[in-house]
Coordinates of C-alpha atoms in Angstrom, one line a residue:
S264 CA -7.5 -2.0 12.4
S265 CA -5.6 1.1 13.0
G266 CA -7.3 3.9 11.4
H267 CA -10.5 2.3 11.1
R268 CA -14.0 2.3 12.5
Y269 CA -17.2 0.8 11.1
R270 CA -20.7 1.8 11.8
Y271 CA -23.0 0.8 8.5
G272 CA -24.0 -2.7 6.9
F273 CA -22.3 -6.0 8.5
V274 CA -18.6 -7.5 8.5
D275 CA -18.2 -11.1 7.0
V276 CA -14.7 -12.5 8.5
A277 CA -13.6 -16.0 7.2
A278 CA -10.1 -17.5 7.4
V279 CA -8.4 -17.6 4.1
K280 CA -5.2 -19.2 3.1
T281 CA -2.2 -17.0 1.9
S282 CA 1.0 -17.7 0.8
S283 CA 1.8 -16.3 4.4
G284 CA -0.4 -18.7 6.1
V285 CA -4.1 -18.6 7.1
R286 CA -5.2 -15.1 7.4
L287 CA -8.4 -13.4 8.5
N288 CA -10.3 -11.6 5.7
A289 CA -12.8 -9.0 6.6
V290 CA -15.3 -7.4 4.1
N291 CA -17.9 -4.8 4.9
S292 CA -20.9 -5.1 3.1
V293 CA -22.7 -1.5 3.0
R294 CA -25.2 0.5 0.3
V295 CA -22.8 1.9 -2.5
H296 CA -25.2 4.9 -3.0
D297 CA -24.5 5.9 0.4
E298 CA -23.0 4.2 3.2
Y299 CA -20.1 3.5 1.2
L300 CA -19.6 6.8 0.1
F301 CA -19.8 8.0 3.9
G302 CA -16.6 6.2 4.6
I303 CA -14.6 7.4 1.5
S304 CA -11.7 9.4 2.6
E305 CA -9.8 10.9 -0.4
V306 CA -10.4 15.0 -0.2
S307 CA -10.6 17.2 2.8
N308 CA -13.9 17.8 4.6
S309 CA -13.0 21.4 4.4
W310 CA -12.9 21.7 0.6
P311 CA -16.0 23.7 -1.0
E312 CA -19.1 21.9 -1.1
A313 CA -19.4 21.3 -5.1
A314 CA -15.8 19.9 -5.3
M315 CA -16.9 17.5 -2.6
Q316 CA -19.9 16.5 -4.7
A317 CA -18.2 15.7 -7.7
Q318 CA -15.7 13.7 -5.4
A319 CA -18.7 11.7 -4.1
I320 CA -20.3 11.2 -7.5
A321 CA -16.6 10.0 -9.1
A322 CA -15.9 7.5 -5.9
R323 CA -20.0 6.1 -6.3
S324 CA -19.0 5.8 -10.2
Y325 CA -15.9 3.8 -9.8
G326 CA -17.3 1.5 -7.0
L327 CA -20.3 0.9 -9.3
S328 CA -17.6 0.1 -12.1
K329 CA -15.9 -2.1 -9.9
M330 CA -19.2 -4.3 -8.7
E331 CA -20.0 -4.4 -12.7
D332 CA -16.9 -6.5 -13.1
G333 CA -17.5 -9.0 -10.7
L334 CA -16.6 -10.2 -7.4
R335 CA -12.9 -10.5 -6.7
K336 CA -12.1 -13.8 -5.3
S337 CA -8.7 -12.7 -3.7
C338 CA -10.6 -10.6 -1.4
S339 CA -14.5 -11.6 -1.8
C340 CA -14.9 -8.3 -2.1
D341 CA -16.0 -5.5 -4.9
V342 CA -13.8 -2.9 -4.0
D343 CA -10.6 -2.8 -1.7
D344 CA -9.7 -0.1 0.5
G345 CA -5.6 -1.2 0.3
G346 CA -5.5 -3.6 2.9
G347 CA -5.8 -6.1 0.4
P348 CA -4.2 -7.0 -2.8
Y349 CA -5.7 -4.1 -4.5
A350 CA -6.0 -0.3 -4.0
D351 CA -9.1 1.1 -5.2
Q352 CA -10.6 3.9 -2.9
T353 CA -9.8 5.0 0.7
F354 CA -12.4 4.1 2.6
I355 CA -11.9 4.2 6.2
G356 CA -15.7 3.6 7.7
W357 CA -16.9 5.9 10.5
L358 CA -14.1 7.7 11.3
K359 CA -14.5 9.8 8.0
Q360 CA -18.0 11.1 9.2
S361 CA -16.7 11.2 13.2
S362 CA -13.4 13.3 12.1
P363 CA -13.8 17.0 12.2
K364 CA -16.5 18.8 10.2
G365 CA -17.1 15.2 9.1
G366 CA -20.9 16.7 8.7
R367 CA -19.9 18.6 5.6
W368 CA -19.0 15.7 3.9
T369 CA -22.2 13.7 4.8
A370 CA -24.0 16.5 3.7
A371 CA -22.0 16.4 0.1
V372 CA -22.8 12.9 -0.2
K373 CA -26.6 13.1 0.5
A374 CA -26.9 15.9 -1.6
T375 CA -25.9 13.8 -4.6
N376 CA -28.7 11.1 -3.8
P377 CA -32.1 12.3 -5.5
S378 CA -33.7 9.7 -3.2
D379 CA -33.1 7.5 -0.5
T380 CA -32.5 4.5 -2.4
T381 CA -30.5 5.9 -5.4
G382 CA -27.4 7.9 -6.3
L383 CA -25.9 10.3 -9.0
A384 CA -23.0 8.6 -10.9
V385 CA -21.8 9.1 -14.3
L386 CA -22.6 6.6 -17.1
Y387 CA -20.8 5.8 -20.7
K388 CA -23.1 3.4 -22.9
G389 CA -25.7 2.6 -19.7
K390 CA -22.9 1.3 -17.6
P391 CA -20.8 3.3 -14.7
I392 CA -17.3 4.4 -15.5
K393 CA -14.3 3.6 -14.1
A394 CA -13.7 7.3 -12.6
F395 CA -10.1 7.9 -12.4
Y396 CA -9.3 10.6 -10.0
T397 CA -6.1 12.3 -8.8
S398 CA -5.2 15.4 -6.5
S399 CA -3.3 16.9 -9.1
T400 CA -2.4 16.2 -12.8
G401 CA 0.3 18.8 -13.5
G402 CA -2.0 20.5 -16.2
A403 CA -2.9 17.7 -18.3
T404 CA -4.4 14.2 -17.7
T405 CA -2.9 11.1 -18.8
S406 CA -5.1 8.4 -20.9
V407 CA -5.8 5.6 -18.9
K408 CA -4.2 3.6 -22.1
D409 CA -0.7 5.1 -21.4
V410 CA -0.7 4.4 -18.1
W411 CA -2.7 0.6 -17.6
G412 CA -2.7 0.0 -21.0
G413 CA -6.3 -1.1 -22.7
D414 CA -8.9 1.6 -24.1
L415 CA -11.4 3.3 -22.2
P416 CA -13.1 6.1 -24.5
Y417 CA -13.6 8.2 -21.6
A418 CA -10.1 7.9 -20.1
V419 CA -8.0 10.2 -22.4
S420 CA -6.2 12.8 -21.9
V421 CA -7.6 16.5 -21.3
D422 CA -6.4 19.6 -20.5
D423 CA -6.3 20.4 -16.9
R424 CA -5.0 24.3 -16.4
W425 CA -7.1 25.0 -13.5
G426 CA -5.1 22.5 -11.7
L427 CA -2.2 24.5 -11.9
H428 CA -4.0 27.4 -9.9
P429 CA -1.5 29.4 -7.1
D430 CA -4.0 27.9 -4.2
N431 CA -3.3 24.1 -5.6
T432 CA -0.2 23.5 -3.0
N433 CA 0.3 20.0 -5.1
R434 CA 0.4 21.6 -8.7
A435 CA 4.4 21.1 -8.6
W436 CA 6.5 19.2 -6.3
T437 CA 10.3 17.9 -6.2
V438 CA 11.6 14.5 -5.7
K439 CA 15.2 14.1 -4.9
V440 CA 17.3 10.6 -6.1
S441 CA 20.4 9.8 -4.9
Q442 CA 23.0 8.7 -6.9
A443 CA 22.9 4.9 -5.8
D444 CA 19.2 4.5 -6.5
A445 CA 19.3 6.3 -9.7
A446 CA 22.0 4.1 -10.9
K447 CA 20.2 0.9 -9.4
A448 CA 16.9 1.9 -11.6
F449 CA 19.1 2.0 -14.5
G450 CA 21.2 -1.3 -13.6
V451 CA 24.3 0.4 -14.1
T452 CA 27.1 1.7 -11.8
D453 CA 27.1 5.5 -11.7
V454 CA 24.9 8.3 -13.1
W455 CA 25.9 11.5 -14.2
K456 CA 23.1 13.3 -15.5
L457 CA 19.1 12.4 -15.9
A458 CA 16.9 13.7 -19.0
V459 CA 13.2 13.3 -19.8
S460 CA 14.0 11.7 -23.5
D461 CA 10.4 11.1 -24.5
R462 CA 7.1 12.2 -23.1
L463 CA 3.2 11.3 -23.4
S464 CA 0.6 13.3 -25.1
S465 CA 0.1 14.7 -21.8
G466 CA 3.4 15.6 -21.0
A467 CA 4.4 13.4 -18.5
A468 CA 7.6 11.4 -18.8
K469 CA 7.6 8.3 -20.7
T470 CA 11.1 7.8 -20.9
L471 CA 14.1 8.7 -19.1
T472 CA 17.9 9.0 -20.2
A473 CA 20.7 8.4 -18.0
T474 CA 24.1 9.5 -19.3
L475 CA 27.2 7.5 -17.6
Q476 CA 30.7 9.0 -16.3
D477 CA 32.1 7.4 -19.8
G478 CA 29.5 9.4 -22.2
S479 CA 27.4 6.4 -22.8
Q480 CA 23.5 6.6 -22.1
R481 CA 20.9 3.8 -21.0
T482 CA 17.1 4.7 -21.1
I483 CA 14.2 2.9 -19.3
A484 CA 10.5 3.7 -19.3
R485 CA 8.7 5.6 -17.2
S486 CA 7.2 2.3 -15.3
R487 CA 10.4 1.1 -14.3
V488 CA 11.4 4.3 -12.1

């Protein structure tokens, strides 16, 4: 497919029935400790070596945790690159290594491998963690409980003041919302003013309140925005 080239392991292709008819399902089977990570394209190849190594360990830990969960019947896969019903980690195969400075990323992955058959990962009670990550947090991470529900003791809100460093171009951003889109989100005909009416422990918006032309208000949870 566009933007994907493959070099390692093998590819299984099978016809599957979907709501849109029969489609081809392709699964690239590779070694998790190195071949899979060589194709992970979550960060720039120009990042500092330590940062890329940390990303490699996080991506490996996440991949292993999904394998612990068992094979997904819907895609016959453990992790999905976003082309199927899920979006786990961005995997583009050989295209990552062959891209400019791709050798730096490959070297970072290899640096996290103690041997040819093992790789470093983060464990909790003997099992690899679901190492969720993001490019920017706004100064604090949000707990997994507040985002998706459930309870992972290691995925709680923590301080991330370092993410506010001036060199981080994503430390702050602006999104413009039209009157029509705002009104649609709240299920009303007009919105005159928006405000964050409640926040999570991380500081992220929990609920938004809209003030209508007649002065009445409507409130929705941030998951609906």
